[in-house]
C-alpha cells in the first residue's frame, strides 16, 4: 500500500500496530473490570493469555506495516524497516514480560490486571517514540511510555520499596522530560520546524552548526535521552528503580524502555543532525566511555543480584552508545542486533531473579544463589547462559552483538573506545561469573534451600525461548544480521555508509 | 592403508569429525546413567583418538601447505566474511594428535579421582576437547577466537567445582588472566580485518587472506603487542605466569593434565601461527626479540629457583611448566629451524612428561590425600612400578639424554646459540637447575628411608593406572631415541615459515623509541 498522507485514513494506516495495541489495551481493561468480581480464583491466567493474543496481533499488524510504502521520507510516522524492526523488539520484550509477569502476580497474590494494560500502553508509547519523525510526536510517545512505566514500577501497592522506586523514577523522569522538551523548543526556535528531515535540511544549508541555540537544543535533547537510557552521569535513578520495581518490570524497563530511548536517540540524531556528528559524536563517545567504566566498576561490588543487573544494564547502555557514536550504518545495524539479544538475556536474567526471589522478592542477595545450579539445574543452566551472554562470551548472542559494536567502532577508527569496551567487558566478566560461581561452586545453606522455588509454565516458556534465541543468535547470527543491516540502510545517506565521517 | 583411507574419503571429513565428535560424546554422557558416565566419556575420547591416528601417516610431510582442508571455505556469517574453514599443517598436526592422545589418558586417569558430579565433569572434559581441537584446526581467525574463548568455560568449571580448597580463587584468576589477553587480541583481529577491507575492498576473516594485509611498521608493533599479550599469558611467560601455579595446584588431576599438556601449547601455537607470519617486521625487531628471549630466560631460571623450594610436589611441577615453556619461547624466537623444531619437541615432551607427572602425583594423592613432599619417602620399596615410572618421568622432565626432554632442549639451545649465544649460554644453566629441583624431590618421595608408617602399606599401581601411564612413557622414550618422524613432519612447514618471515623482515629496523610517545596507531586513514 502506498501512503501519501493526503487523507486522515492514511495516518491511521501508518499507525496500524499502535492502533491494534491501543484498542486491545482497552479491551483487556474492560475484561479485567468485569472479571474482577470473582475473587475465589488464586490467579487469572485468562488476562495474561488475552494480552498475549493482543501482542501477537500487533506483531501481525507490524508485519503488514512492513509492506507499506510512503511518498517522500518526511512523513510524521516513518514507514521504514528500522521502525518495523524496533517495533518487533518492543513486542518481543512485552511478550516475554507477559509470560513472566503471571508468576509475579501469583507470587505476590495480586489479582488485578492493570499490569497487562499498562504494558500494552507502554509498548504503544515506545512504538510512537521510536517510529516518529516529528519531535512533538516523539515527545508524546516518550510521555506515554514513561507514565505507563512509572505506574508499572509501583504496581505492587503493598511494597514500600516499589513506591519509593516509582516516586524516584517519576521525579527524575519528569526532570528529563523537561530537558527534552526544552531541547525541542530550542531546536524549533532555530530550525523553524519540529520535523527531523526539515531540521536536517535547515541545519545542513544554513550552516546553523555554529548557532549556540541549536547546539544547546541538541545537547538538551541528548541529555533527555541519556536520562532514559541511564547513561552516566544521568543514571542515579536506575539502581533504585530496578531494585524496587517488580523483577519482570525491571526486566521490561532494562530491555524495552532502554531500547525505545536508544532507537529514538539514533533516529533523531542520525536524521536531524548528521552534519553535526563531529560535535555530538565526541560527546556521545565521551559519555559512553564514562558509562562503561563507572557502571562496570560499581557493579563489581554489588552483593544484590538485582542491583548488579541494574548496573549491568547501565554498562550495556555504554556499549550501545559506542555504536551510536560510530554513527554509521554498521553502527546502527550493530545496535539493532544488540537490542534483540539484550532483550532476550536481560528479560531472562530478571525472570530467574524473580523466581529465586520468591514472595516479596526477599531473596535477591547473591548468597541465596549458592548451590542453585545443582539443585535446580534448569534454572542454573539458563542463568549461566544469560550471564555468559551478558558478559559477551563466544557462542552466545551477546558475543556477536558486542563484536558487531566493536566492528563498528574499529571501522570508524575509534580504537580508544574499542579498547575501553573490551577492558570494561573484562571487569564485567568478574561480576557475572561471580553469580555463576555462587550457583555452581558453593554449597547451599541446606539440602532443601531451593526446594520452594516455583517455576510457572509461563516463566519456563520465557526461559526456554530466551536460551534458544541467545544460542541461535550466537551460532547462526547470519539472517538477523542481514535484516539488521537492511533496516538501517535508511541512514546510509546521512551517515555515509560504513565509511568514516572523521578519523580522530 | 592408504587405499582404504582414500576409499572412505578420510582426509575430507576427519577434522570435522574430530571437532564435532566430542560434542556428541558430551550429549551421550549427559544421557547416560551416572555410574556409566565415565565409561561413555572414555570410550568417546578413545574413538576420537583412534580416528585421529591415521592423520599421522596420511599427513604429507613434504608439503608446508594446509592439509585435510575442504575444497572451499564454507560461509558461516557471509555478511561479515566469516567462514568455517579448517586444516592442519606441520605445526598443528602434532599438537592436534597430542590433544586427542592426552584426553583419553586424562579421562582414564580421573576414574578414581573424580567422585562427585561425574556426569557434569566428563561432559566438561569433552567440551574442552572440542575447544582445543578447534583452536588447532581453525583457519578462520574468527573461528579460532571462538574456540580459544570456548575452552575457558569448561576449564573454569573444572577448576571451580572439582578443585581444591582455594578453587574459586584459582578459577576466577585463571579466567580473568586469560580473558585479558584474548579480548585485546579481538580488537587486534578486527583492526587487521578492516585494514584488509580498506586495502582490497573485501571483508574476510580467513587466515590466508589476512596474511596479505600490508601494515606499516608501527601498526605491526602495536598489533604484535595486542596478540602477543594473549599468547604470553597463555604460555605463560614470566611475568604473566602467576595464574598458573594457582590453577594447577587447585585443579583436579585430569584438569591439571589437560592444562599442562595441551592448553599451554595453545599460546606457543599462537606465536607460530599468528605472531611470526602476520607481523614479521615486529617479530624480527631486535629489541622485541631480545625482550622476549630475556623473558623466556628469566622464566627458565626463575621458575627453577622457585620450584626448588616448594614443599608441595604439585606446585613444584607447576613451576617446572613455566621453566619448560621458557625454553619453548627461546626456541621459537631464536628464529632458526633448530630452535623452532626444538620448541615444538619440548611442547610434545612437556605434554608427555608433565602430564605423566601430574597423573603420578594424582595417584599418590588418591592413596594418601596429601601432596606434601615431606609426607613421603621410601616409596620405591612399597611401590616399585610407581617408583620406576616416577624416576623415568622426572629424568625426561630434566632432559636426560635418551629421553624426549633432551632432544627438545638440545635443539632449542642449539638454535638459540646460533643467533643469541649469550642467552643460550645462560639458558643452558637452566638444564642444570632442572636437576637441582627435580632430583631432590625424587629422592625425598621415592628413595630415602621408609620412615612413615602410613606409607608402608600403599598399593602399587593398578592395571588401569599402568595403562594410563604406558603411552606417555612410550612417547617420552620414542621421542628421546628416535625423534626423526616428529621432526620431519614439521620440518617443511617450519622452514617455509622462517623463510617467509626472513623475506619480509625490515633490513634496517628503526629503534622502538620512536614509536613511543606518538599519538596513536595510524588508523585506517589511508583508505
PDB file of C-alpha atoms in Angstrom, chain B residues 267-517:
ATOM      1  CA  UNK B 267      49.957 -19.943  23.458  1.00  0.00           C
ATOM      2  CA  UNK B 268      53.101 -21.168  21.752  1.00  0.00           C
ATOM      3  CA  UNK B 269      50.985 -22.269  18.806  1.00  0.00           C
ATOM      4  CA  UNK B 270      49.722 -18.693  18.607  1.00  0.00           C
ATOM      5  CA  UNK B 271      53.290 -17.423  18.349  1.00  0.00           C
ATOM      6  CA  UNK B 272      53.975 -19.623  15.363  1.00  0.00           C
ATOM      7  CA  UNK B 273      50.617 -19.326  13.678  1.00  0.00           C
ATOM      8  CA  UNK B 274      49.951 -15.619  14.119  1.00  0.00           C
ATOM      9  CA  UNK B 275      52.778 -13.524  15.535  1.00  0.00           C
ATOM     10  CA  UNK B 276      55.552 -14.556  13.172  1.00  0.00           C
ATOM     11  CA  UNK B 277      53.711 -14.669   9.842  1.00  0.00           C
ATOM     12  CA  UNK B 278      51.323 -11.766  10.420  1.00  0.00           C
ATOM     13  CA  UNK B 279      53.761  -9.269  11.893  1.00  0.00           C
ATOM     14  CA  UNK B 280      57.209 -10.273  10.616  1.00  0.00           C
ATOM     15  CA  UNK B 281      58.674  -6.795  10.931  1.00  0.00           C
ATOM     16  CA  UNK B 282      57.766  -6.553  14.581  1.00  0.00           C
ATOM     17  CA  UNK B 283      58.550 -10.185  15.339  1.00  0.00           C
ATOM     18  CA  UNK B 284      62.092  -9.823  13.995  1.00  0.00           C
ATOM     19  CA  UNK B 285      62.791  -6.430  15.517  1.00  0.00           C
ATOM     20  CA  UNK B 286      65.958  -6.851  17.584  1.00  0.00           C
ATOM     21  CA  UNK B 287      64.610  -5.096  20.664  1.00  0.00           C
ATOM     22  CA  UNK B 288      61.371  -7.081  20.706  1.00  0.00           C
ATOM     23  CA  UNK B 289      63.164 -10.350  20.114  1.00  0.00           C
ATOM     24  CA  UNK B 290      65.644  -9.599  22.869  1.00  0.00           C
ATOM     25  CA  UNK B 291      62.905  -8.708  25.315  1.00  0.00           C
ATOM     26  CA  UNK B 292      61.029 -11.930  24.567  1.00  0.00           C
ATOM     27  CA  UNK B 293      64.165 -14.045  24.778  1.00  0.00           C
ATOM     28  CA  UNK B 294      65.137 -12.471  28.074  1.00  0.00           C
ATOM     29  CA  UNK B 295      61.626 -13.077  29.427  1.00  0.00           C
ATOM     30  CA  UNK B 296      61.913 -16.695  28.327  1.00  0.00           C
ATOM     31  CA  UNK B 297      65.301 -16.919  30.001  1.00  0.00           C
ATOM     32  CA  UNK B 298      64.009 -15.405  33.215  1.00  0.00           C
ATOM     33  CA  UNK B 299      61.175 -17.924  33.085  1.00  0.00           C
ATOM     34  CA  UNK B 300      63.654 -20.780  32.801  1.00  0.00           C
ATOM     35  CA  UNK B 301      65.869 -19.639  35.656  1.00  0.00           C
ATOM     36  CA  UNK B 302      63.379 -18.025  38.000  1.00  0.00           C
ATOM     37  CA  UNK B 303      60.850 -20.852  37.789  1.00  0.00           C
ATOM     38  CA  UNK B 304      63.612 -23.330  38.526  1.00  0.00           C
ATOM     39  CA  UNK B 305      64.631 -21.490  41.680  1.00  0.00           C
ATOM     40  CA  UNK B 306      61.074 -21.118  42.846  1.00  0.00           C
ATOM     41  CA  UNK B 307      60.340 -24.757  42.105  1.00  0.00           C
ATOM     42  CA  UNK B 308      63.291 -25.847  44.201  1.00  0.00           C
ATOM     43  CA  UNK B 309      61.772 -24.556  47.435  1.00  0.00           C
ATOM     44  CA  UNK B 310      58.194 -25.767  47.021  1.00  0.00           C
ATOM     45  CA  UNK B 311      57.015 -28.129  49.740  1.00  0.00           C
ATOM     46  CA  UNK B 312      54.001 -29.128  47.617  1.00  0.00           C
ATOM     47  CA  UNK B 313      55.004 -31.514  44.836  1.00  0.00           C
ATOM     48  CA  UNK B 314      52.197 -30.391  42.555  1.00  0.00           C
ATOM     49  CA  UNK B 315      53.195 -26.768  42.847  1.00  0.00           C
ATOM     50  CA  UNK B 316      56.766 -27.740  42.093  1.00  0.00           C
ATOM     51  CA  UNK B 317      55.648 -29.392  38.882  1.00  0.00           C
ATOM     52  CA  UNK B 318      53.529 -26.352  38.050  1.00  0.00           C
ATOM     53  CA  UNK B 319      56.643 -24.185  38.183  1.00  0.00           C
ATOM     54  CA  UNK B 320      58.552 -26.603  36.009  1.00  0.00           C
ATOM     55  CA  UNK B 321      55.910 -25.897  33.375  1.00  0.00           C
ATOM     56  CA  UNK B 322      56.931 -22.264  33.420  1.00  0.00           C
ATOM     57  CA  UNK B 323      60.555 -23.271  33.009  1.00  0.00           C
ATOM     58  CA  UNK B 324      59.853 -25.632  30.130  1.00  0.00           C
ATOM     59  CA  UNK B 325      57.685 -23.137  28.350  1.00  0.00           C
ATOM     60  CA  UNK B 326      60.507 -20.626  28.766  1.00  0.00           C
ATOM     61  CA  UNK B 327      62.640 -22.947  26.670  1.00  0.00           C
ATOM     62  CA  UNK B 328      59.886 -23.056  24.075  1.00  0.00           C
ATOM     63  CA  UNK B 329      59.870 -19.265  23.854  1.00  0.00           C
ATOM     64  CA  UNK B 330      63.651 -19.233  23.481  1.00  0.00           C
ATOM     65  CA  UNK B 331      63.479 -21.775  20.705  1.00  0.00           C
ATOM     66  CA  UNK B 332      60.737 -20.005  18.784  1.00  0.00           C
ATOM     67  CA  UNK B 333      62.164 -16.507  18.942  1.00  0.00           C
ATOM     68  CA  UNK B 334      65.641 -17.681  18.089  1.00  0.00           C
ATOM     69  CA  UNK B 335      64.133 -17.806  14.567  1.00  0.00           C
ATOM     70  CA  UNK B 336      66.212 -20.744  13.482  1.00  0.00           C
ATOM     71  CA  UNK B 337      64.920 -24.047  12.176  1.00  0.00           C
ATOM     72  CA  UNK B 338      66.505 -25.985  15.019  1.00  0.00           C
ATOM     73  CA  UNK B 339      65.178 -23.544  17.556  1.00  0.00           C
ATOM     74  CA  UNK B 340      61.586 -23.762  16.395  1.00  0.00           C
ATOM     75  CA  UNK B 341      61.753 -27.508  15.990  1.00  0.00           C
ATOM     76  CA  UNK B 342      63.275 -27.779  19.436  1.00  0.00           C
ATOM     77  CA  UNK B 343      60.470 -25.656  20.841  1.00  0.00           C
ATOM     78  CA  UNK B 344      57.913 -27.925  19.217  1.00  0.00           C
ATOM     79  CA  UNK B 345      59.595 -31.068  20.542  1.00  0.00           C
ATOM     80  CA  UNK B 346      59.701 -29.565  24.031  1.00  0.00           C
ATOM     81  CA  UNK B 347      55.982 -28.960  23.767  1.00  0.00           C
ATOM     82  CA  UNK B 348      55.334 -32.614  22.951  1.00  0.00           C
ATOM     83  CA  UNK B 349      57.817 -33.790  25.551  1.00  0.00           C
ATOM     84  CA  UNK B 350      56.415 -31.494  28.191  1.00  0.00           C
ATOM     85  CA  UNK B 351      52.933 -32.732  27.349  1.00  0.00           C
ATOM     86  CA  UNK B 352      54.012 -36.290  27.984  1.00  0.00           C
ATOM     87  CA  UNK B 353      56.309 -35.806  30.975  1.00  0.00           C
ATOM     88  CA  UNK B 354      54.378 -33.172  32.865  1.00  0.00           C
ATOM     89  CA  UNK B 355      51.104 -34.896  32.070  1.00  0.00           C
ATOM     90  CA  UNK B 356      52.569 -38.103  33.481  1.00  0.00           C
ATOM     91  CA  UNK B 357      53.940 -36.245  36.500  1.00  0.00           C
ATOM     92  CA  UNK B 358      50.537 -34.802  37.367  1.00  0.00           C
ATOM     93  CA  UNK B 359      48.949 -38.220  36.919  1.00  0.00           C
ATOM     94  CA  UNK B 360      51.544 -39.808  39.205  1.00  0.00           C
ATOM     95  CA  UNK B 361      51.047 -37.163  41.874  1.00  0.00           C
ATOM     96  CA  UNK B 362      47.306 -37.619  41.494  1.00  0.00           C
ATOM     97  CA  UNK B 363      47.721 -41.350  42.086  1.00  0.00           C
ATOM     98  CA  UNK B 364      49.719 -40.599  45.230  1.00  0.00           C
ATOM     99  CA  UNK B 365      47.079 -38.150  46.337  1.00  0.00           C
ATOM    100  CA  UNK B 366      44.327 -40.720  45.850  1.00  0.00           C
ATOM    101  CA  UNK B 367      46.230 -43.029  48.188  1.00  0.00           C
ATOM    102  CA  UNK B 368      47.459 -40.621  50.814  1.00  0.00           C
ATOM    103  CA  UNK B 369      45.394 -37.430  50.380  1.00  0.00           C
ATOM    104  CA  UNK B 370      48.441 -35.277  50.577  1.00  0.00           C
ATOM    105  CA  UNK B 371      50.865 -33.807  48.111  1.00  0.00           C
ATOM    106  CA  UNK B 372      53.477 -32.560  50.555  1.00  0.00           C
ATOM    107  CA  UNK B 373      56.889 -33.909  49.638  1.00  0.00           C
ATOM    108  CA  UNK B 374      57.750 -34.282  53.330  1.00  0.00           C
ATOM    109  CA  UNK B 375      54.899 -36.761  53.861  1.00  0.00           C
ATOM    110  CA  UNK B 376      56.514 -39.351  51.619  1.00  0.00           C
ATOM    111  CA  UNK B 377      59.774 -41.236  51.482  1.00  0.00           C
ATOM    112  CA  UNK B 378      60.984 -44.658  50.526  1.00  0.00           C
ATOM    113  CA  UNK B 379      58.137 -45.418  48.171  1.00  0.00           C
ATOM    114  CA  UNK B 380      60.476 -47.446  45.980  1.00  0.00           C
ATOM    115  CA  UNK B 381      60.240 -50.241  48.499  1.00  0.00           C
ATOM    116  CA  UNK B 382      56.456 -50.477  48.540  1.00  0.00           C
ATOM    117  CA  UNK B 383      55.568 -49.261  45.036  1.00  0.00           C
ATOM    118  CA  UNK B 384      58.348 -50.394  42.713  1.00  0.00           C
ATOM    119  CA  UNK B 385      56.470 -49.883  39.456  1.00  0.00           C
ATOM    120  CA  UNK B 386      55.337 -46.462  40.531  1.00  0.00           C
ATOM    121  CA  UNK B 387      58.881 -45.574  41.527  1.00  0.00           C
ATOM    122  CA  UNK B 388      60.301 -46.668  38.193  1.00  0.00           C
ATOM    123  CA  UNK B 389      57.827 -44.624  36.193  1.00  0.00           C
ATOM    124  CA  UNK B 390      58.265 -41.667  38.515  1.00  0.00           C
ATOM    125  CA  UNK B 391      62.027 -41.656  38.132  1.00  0.00           C
ATOM    126  CA  UNK B 392      61.846 -42.046  34.383  1.00  0.00           C
ATOM    127  CA  UNK B 393      59.357 -39.207  34.072  1.00  0.00           C
ATOM    128  CA  UNK B 394      61.475 -36.965  36.250  1.00  0.00           C
ATOM    129  CA  UNK B 395      64.522 -37.710  34.132  1.00  0.00           C
ATOM    130  CA  UNK B 396      62.594 -36.946  30.952  1.00  0.00           C
ATOM    131  CA  UNK B 397      61.496 -33.700  32.511  1.00  0.00           C
ATOM    132  CA  UNK B 398      65.074 -32.799  33.403  1.00  0.00           C
ATOM    133  CA  UNK B 399      66.193 -33.657  29.889  1.00  0.00           C
ATOM    134  CA  UNK B 400      68.407 -36.668  30.298  1.00  0.00           C
ATOM    135  CA  UNK B 401      69.842 -37.936  27.004  1.00  0.00           C
ATOM    136  CA  UNK B 402      67.697 -40.717  25.611  1.00  0.00           C
ATOM    137  CA  UNK B 403      64.506 -39.054  26.780  1.00  0.00           C
ATOM    138  CA  UNK B 404      62.299 -36.611  24.951  1.00  0.00           C
ATOM    139  CA  UNK B 405      63.303 -33.653  27.102  1.00  0.00           C
ATOM    140  CA  UNK B 406      66.888 -33.886  25.991  1.00  0.00           C
ATOM    141  CA  UNK B 407      66.110 -33.746  22.274  1.00  0.00           C
ATOM    142  CA  UNK B 408      63.895 -30.720  22.667  1.00  0.00           C
ATOM    143  CA  UNK B 409      66.132 -28.721  24.941  1.00  0.00           C
ATOM    144  CA  UNK B 410      69.224 -29.580  22.981  1.00  0.00           C
ATOM    145  CA  UNK B 411      67.682 -28.406  19.709  1.00  0.00           C
ATOM    146  CA  UNK B 412      66.232 -25.288  21.278  1.00  0.00           C
ATOM    147  CA  UNK B 413      69.556 -24.341  22.842  1.00  0.00           C
ATOM    148  CA  UNK B 414      71.400 -25.126  19.627  1.00  0.00           C
ATOM    149  CA  UNK B 415      69.028 -22.939  17.667  1.00  0.00           C
ATOM    150  CA  UNK B 416      69.277 -20.122  20.164  1.00  0.00           C
ATOM    151  CA  UNK B 417      73.040 -20.346  20.245  1.00  0.00           C
ATOM    152  CA  UNK B 418      73.251 -19.620  16.515  1.00  0.00           C
ATOM    153  CA  UNK B 419      71.614 -16.250  16.880  1.00  0.00           C
ATOM    154  CA  UNK B 420      71.939 -15.326  20.550  1.00  0.00           C
ATOM    155  CA  UNK B 421      74.906 -17.199  22.048  1.00  0.00           C
ATOM    156  CA  UNK B 422      74.867 -15.426  25.408  1.00  0.00           C
ATOM    157  CA  UNK B 423      71.252 -16.127  26.073  1.00  0.00           C
ATOM    158  CA  UNK B 424      71.755 -19.765  25.107  1.00  0.00           C
ATOM    159  CA  UNK B 425      74.674 -19.976  27.486  1.00  0.00           C
ATOM    160  CA  UNK B 426      72.648 -18.749  30.419  1.00  0.00           C
ATOM    161  CA  UNK B 427      69.688 -20.899  29.442  1.00  0.00           C
ATOM    162  CA  UNK B 428      71.903 -23.964  29.445  1.00  0.00           C
ATOM    163  CA  UNK B 429      72.280 -23.365  33.153  1.00  0.00           C
ATOM    164  CA  UNK B 430      68.536 -23.909  33.362  1.00  0.00           C
ATOM    165  CA  UNK B 431      69.059 -27.535  32.440  1.00  0.00           C
ATOM    166  CA  UNK B 432      71.307 -27.894  35.463  1.00  0.00           C
ATOM    167  CA  UNK B 433      68.776 -26.149  37.670  1.00  0.00           C
ATOM    168  CA  UNK B 434      66.171 -28.608  36.451  1.00  0.00           C
ATOM    169  CA  UNK B 435      68.214 -31.375  38.021  1.00  0.00           C
ATOM    170  CA  UNK B 436      68.612 -29.226  41.105  1.00  0.00           C
ATOM    171  CA  UNK B 437      64.880 -29.027  41.793  1.00  0.00           C
ATOM    172  CA  UNK B 438      63.741 -32.334  40.353  1.00  0.00           C
ATOM    173  CA  UNK B 439      66.204 -34.798  41.793  1.00  0.00           C
ATOM    174  CA  UNK B 440      65.812 -33.812  45.467  1.00  0.00           C
ATOM    175  CA  UNK B 441      62.061 -34.232  45.088  1.00  0.00           C
ATOM    176  CA  UNK B 442      62.512 -37.657  43.531  1.00  0.00           C
ATOM    177  CA  UNK B 443      64.871 -38.585  46.288  1.00  0.00           C
ATOM    178  CA  UNK B 444      62.578 -37.405  49.072  1.00  0.00           C
ATOM    179  CA  UNK B 445      59.499 -39.120  47.662  1.00  0.00           C
ATOM    180  CA  UNK B 446      60.784 -42.320  46.124  1.00  0.00           C
ATOM    181  CA  UNK B 447      64.020 -43.008  47.939  1.00  0.00           C
ATOM    182  CA  UNK B 448      65.245 -42.084  51.410  1.00  0.00           C
ATOM    183  CA  UNK B 449      64.066 -44.197  54.296  1.00  0.00           C
ATOM    184  CA  UNK B 450      60.529 -45.527  54.539  1.00  0.00           C
ATOM    185  CA  UNK B 451      60.072 -43.745  57.846  1.00  0.00           C
ATOM    186  CA  UNK B 452      56.329 -43.033  57.857  1.00  0.00           C
ATOM    187  CA  UNK B 453      54.117 -45.935  58.675  1.00  0.00           C
ATOM    188  CA  UNK B 454      51.220 -44.582  56.574  1.00  0.00           C
ATOM    189  CA  UNK B 455      53.376 -45.176  53.521  1.00  0.00           C
ATOM    190  CA  UNK B 456      54.252 -48.754  54.349  1.00  0.00           C
ATOM    191  CA  UNK B 457      51.017 -50.250  53.096  1.00  0.00           C
ATOM    192  CA  UNK B 458      50.496 -48.274  49.896  1.00  0.00           C
ATOM    193  CA  UNK B 459      49.386 -50.466  47.000  1.00  0.00           C
ATOM    194  CA  UNK B 460      51.389 -50.290  43.802  1.00  0.00           C
ATOM    195  CA  UNK B 461      49.938 -49.129  40.500  1.00  0.00           C
ATOM    196  CA  UNK B 462      46.798 -50.889  39.383  1.00  0.00           C
ATOM    197  CA  UNK B 463      46.436 -52.165  35.839  1.00  0.00           C
ATOM    198  CA  UNK B 464      44.309 -49.173  34.908  1.00  0.00           C
ATOM    199  CA  UNK B 465      46.953 -46.819  36.195  1.00  0.00           C
ATOM    200  CA  UNK B 466      49.640 -48.606  34.240  1.00  0.00           C
ATOM    201  CA  UNK B 467      47.521 -48.356  31.127  1.00  0.00           C
ATOM    202  CA  UNK B 468      47.214 -44.630  31.740  1.00  0.00           C
ATOM    203  CA  UNK B 469      50.955 -44.139  32.046  1.00  0.00           C
ATOM    204  CA  UNK B 470      52.248 -46.598  29.463  1.00  0.00           C
ATOM    205  CA  UNK B 471      51.560 -44.487  26.352  1.00  0.00           C
ATOM    206  CA  UNK B 472      53.193 -41.454  27.938  1.00  0.00           C
ATOM    207  CA  UNK B 473      56.297 -43.404  28.924  1.00  0.00           C
ATOM    208  CA  UNK B 474      56.473 -44.838  25.419  1.00  0.00           C
ATOM    209  CA  UNK B 475      56.187 -41.358  23.922  1.00  0.00           C
ATOM    210  CA  UNK B 476      58.946 -39.970  26.132  1.00  0.00           C
ATOM    211  CA  UNK B 477      61.310 -42.722  25.101  1.00  0.00           C
ATOM    212  CA  UNK B 478      60.279 -42.735  21.461  1.00  0.00           C
ATOM    213  CA  UNK B 479      60.945 -39.011  21.021  1.00  0.00           C
ATOM    214  CA  UNK B 480      64.142 -39.360  23.012  1.00  0.00           C
ATOM    215  CA  UNK B 481      65.565 -42.185  20.967  1.00  0.00           C
ATOM    216  CA  UNK B 482      64.138 -41.615  17.513  1.00  0.00           C
ATOM    217  CA  UNK B 483      62.749 -38.079  17.052  1.00  0.00           C
ATOM    218  CA  UNK B 484      63.063 -38.147  13.256  1.00  0.00           C
ATOM    219  CA  UNK B 485      59.398 -38.920  12.455  1.00  0.00           C
ATOM    220  CA  UNK B 486      58.344 -35.953  14.577  1.00  0.00           C
ATOM    221  CA  UNK B 487      60.959 -33.610  13.206  1.00  0.00           C
ATOM    222  CA  UNK B 488      60.305 -34.452   9.572  1.00  0.00           C
ATOM    223  CA  UNK B 489      56.599 -33.834   9.893  1.00  0.00           C
ATOM    224  CA  UNK B 490      57.162 -30.265  10.942  1.00  0.00           C
ATOM    225  CA  UNK B 491      60.335 -29.551   9.020  1.00  0.00           C
ATOM    226  CA  UNK B 492      58.957 -28.222   5.735  1.00  0.00           C
ATOM    227  CA  UNK B 493      56.384 -26.016   7.429  1.00  0.00           C
ATOM    228  CA  UNK B 494      58.944 -24.555   9.807  1.00  0.00           C
ATOM    229  CA  UNK B 495      61.475 -23.903   7.066  1.00  0.00           C
ATOM    230  CA  UNK B 496      58.898 -22.201   4.884  1.00  0.00           C
ATOM    231  CA  UNK B 497      57.611 -20.153   7.786  1.00  0.00           C
ATOM    232  CA  UNK B 498      61.058 -18.892   8.701  1.00  0.00           C
ATOM    233  CA  UNK B 499      61.939 -18.138   5.073  1.00  0.00           C
ATOM    234  CA  UNK B 500      58.764 -16.183   4.717  1.00  0.00           C
ATOM    235  CA  UNK B 501      59.466 -14.214   7.877  1.00  0.00           C
ATOM    236  CA  UNK B 502      63.029 -13.609   6.784  1.00  0.00           C
ATOM    237  CA  UNK B 503      61.944 -12.238   3.421  1.00  0.00           C
ATOM    238  CA  UNK B 504      59.513  -9.810   4.934  1.00  0.00           C
ATOM    239  CA  UNK B 505      61.633  -8.526   7.780  1.00  0.00           C
ATOM    240  CA  UNK B 506      62.918  -4.958   7.835  1.00  0.00           C
ATOM    241  CA  UNK B 507      66.553  -4.726   6.850  1.00  0.00           C
ATOM    242  CA  UNK B 508      67.187  -1.634   8.962  1.00  0.00           C
ATOM    243  CA  UNK B 509      64.576  -1.650  11.690  1.00  0.00           C
ATOM    244  CA  UNK B 510      64.091   1.753  13.312  1.00  0.00           C
ATOM    245  CA  UNK B 511      64.541   1.956  17.085  1.00  0.00           C
ATOM    246  CA  UNK B 512      61.358   1.337  19.017  1.00  0.00           C
ATOM    247  CA  UNK B 513      61.762   4.541  20.969  1.00  0.00           C
ATOM    248  CA  UNK B 514      60.438   6.479  18.007  1.00  0.00           C
ATOM    249  CA  UNK B 515      57.086   4.773  18.335  1.00  0.00           C
ATOM    250  CA  UNK B 516      56.588   5.587  21.980  1.00  0.00           C
ATOM    251  CA  UNK B 517      55.035   8.917  22.726  1.00  0.00           C
TER     252      UNK B 517
END
